[in-house]
Coordinates of C-alpha atoms in Angstrom, one line a residue:
M1 CA 0.0 0.0 0.0
Y2 CA 2.8 2.4 0.9
S3 CA 4.8 1.6 -2.2
I4 CA 1.9 2.5 -4.5
A5 CA 1.4 5.8 -2.8
L6 CA 5.1 6.4 -3.0
L7 CA 5.2 5.6 -6.7
Q8 CA 2.3 7.9 -7.4
S9 CA 3.9 10.7 -5.5
M10 CA 7.2 10.1 -7.4
V11 CA 5.3 10.3 -10.8
F12 CA 3.5 13.4 -9.7
M13 CA 6.8 15.1 -8.6
L14 CA 8.4 14.1 -11.9
Q15 CA 5.5 15.7 -13.9
I16 CA 5.8 18.9 -11.9
L17 CA 9.6 19.1 -12.3
C18 CA 9.7 18.2 -16.0
K19 CA 6.6 20.1 -17.3
P20 CA 8.2 23.6 -17.5
S21 CA 11.3 22.2 -19.3
L22 CA 9.1 20.3 -21.7
A23 CA 7.1 23.4 -22.4
I24 CA 10.3 25.3 -23.2
L25 CA 11.5 22.5 -25.4
E26 CA 8.2 22.5 -27.3
S27 CA 8.4 26.2 -27.7
C28 CA 12.0 25.9 -29.1
L29 CA 11.0 23.2 -31.5
M30 CA 8.0 25.2 -32.8
S31 CA 10.2 28.3 -33.2
M32 CA 12.8 26.3 -35.1
L33 CA 10.1 24.9 -37.4
R34 CA 8.6 28.4 -38.1
N35 CA 11.9 30.3 -38.6
Q36 CA 14.8 29.6 -40.9
N37 CA 17.1 31.3 -38.4
P38 CA 18.7 28.5 -36.2
C39 CA 19.3 30.9 -33.3
F40 CA 17.0 31.2 -30.3
P41 CA 15.3 34.7 -30.2
L42 CA 16.2 35.4 -26.6
W43 CA 19.9 34.5 -27.0
P44 CA 21.0 35.5 -30.5
G45 CA 24.3 33.8 -30.4
V46 CA 23.1 30.4 -29.0
L47 CA 21.8 27.8 -31.4
I48 CA 18.4 26.2 -30.6
F49 CA 20.0 22.8 -31.0
W50 CA 22.2 23.3 -27.9
I51 CA 19.3 24.6 -25.9
I52 CA 17.3 21.6 -26.8
I53 CA 20.2 19.3 -25.8
L54 CA 20.5 21.1 -22.5
L55 CA 16.8 20.8 -21.8
I56 CA 16.8 17.1 -22.6
L57 CA 19.7 16.6 -20.2
V58 CA 17.9 18.5 -17.5
C59 CA 14.8 16.3 -17.9
I60 CA 17.0 13.1 -17.7
N61 CA 18.8 14.3 -14.6
T62 CA 15.5 15.2 -12.9
M63 CA 14.1 11.8 -13.7
L64 CA 17.2 10.1 -12.3
I65 CA 17.1 12.2 -9.1
V66 CA 13.5 11.3 -8.5
L67 CA 14.1 7.6 -9.2
I68 CA 17.1 7.6 -6.8
L69 CA 15.1 9.4 -4.1
G70 CA 12.2 6.9 -4.5
E71 CA 14.6 4.0 -4.2
I72 CA 16.1 5.4 -1.1
M73 CA 12.7 6.0 0.5
M74 CA 11.5 2.5 -0.4
R75 CA 14.6 1.0 1.2
V76 CA 14.1 3.1 4.3
M77 CA 10.5 1.9 4.5
I78 CA 11.6 -1.8 4.2
I79 CA 14.2 -1.3 6.9
N80 CA 11.7 0.3 9.2
G81 CA 9.2 -2.4 8.5
T82 CA 6.3 -0.2 7.5

């Protein structure tokens, strides 16, 4: 019972953390499709490609952190016998 609630809270936390990054990523992709200019409008010298790579890495890191924290919490619950 506790593990299901823990898993649900982890998924919810992951959605909250990744949603803004995914929205920015979608905005970058749409901007890149609309314009022939490969630079991001806010940072003229930075290519959109590098911003997309950075956002993907941020999402992956966030997912890994949440999974590691969930694993630690589950092990603590097993040790405590709850």
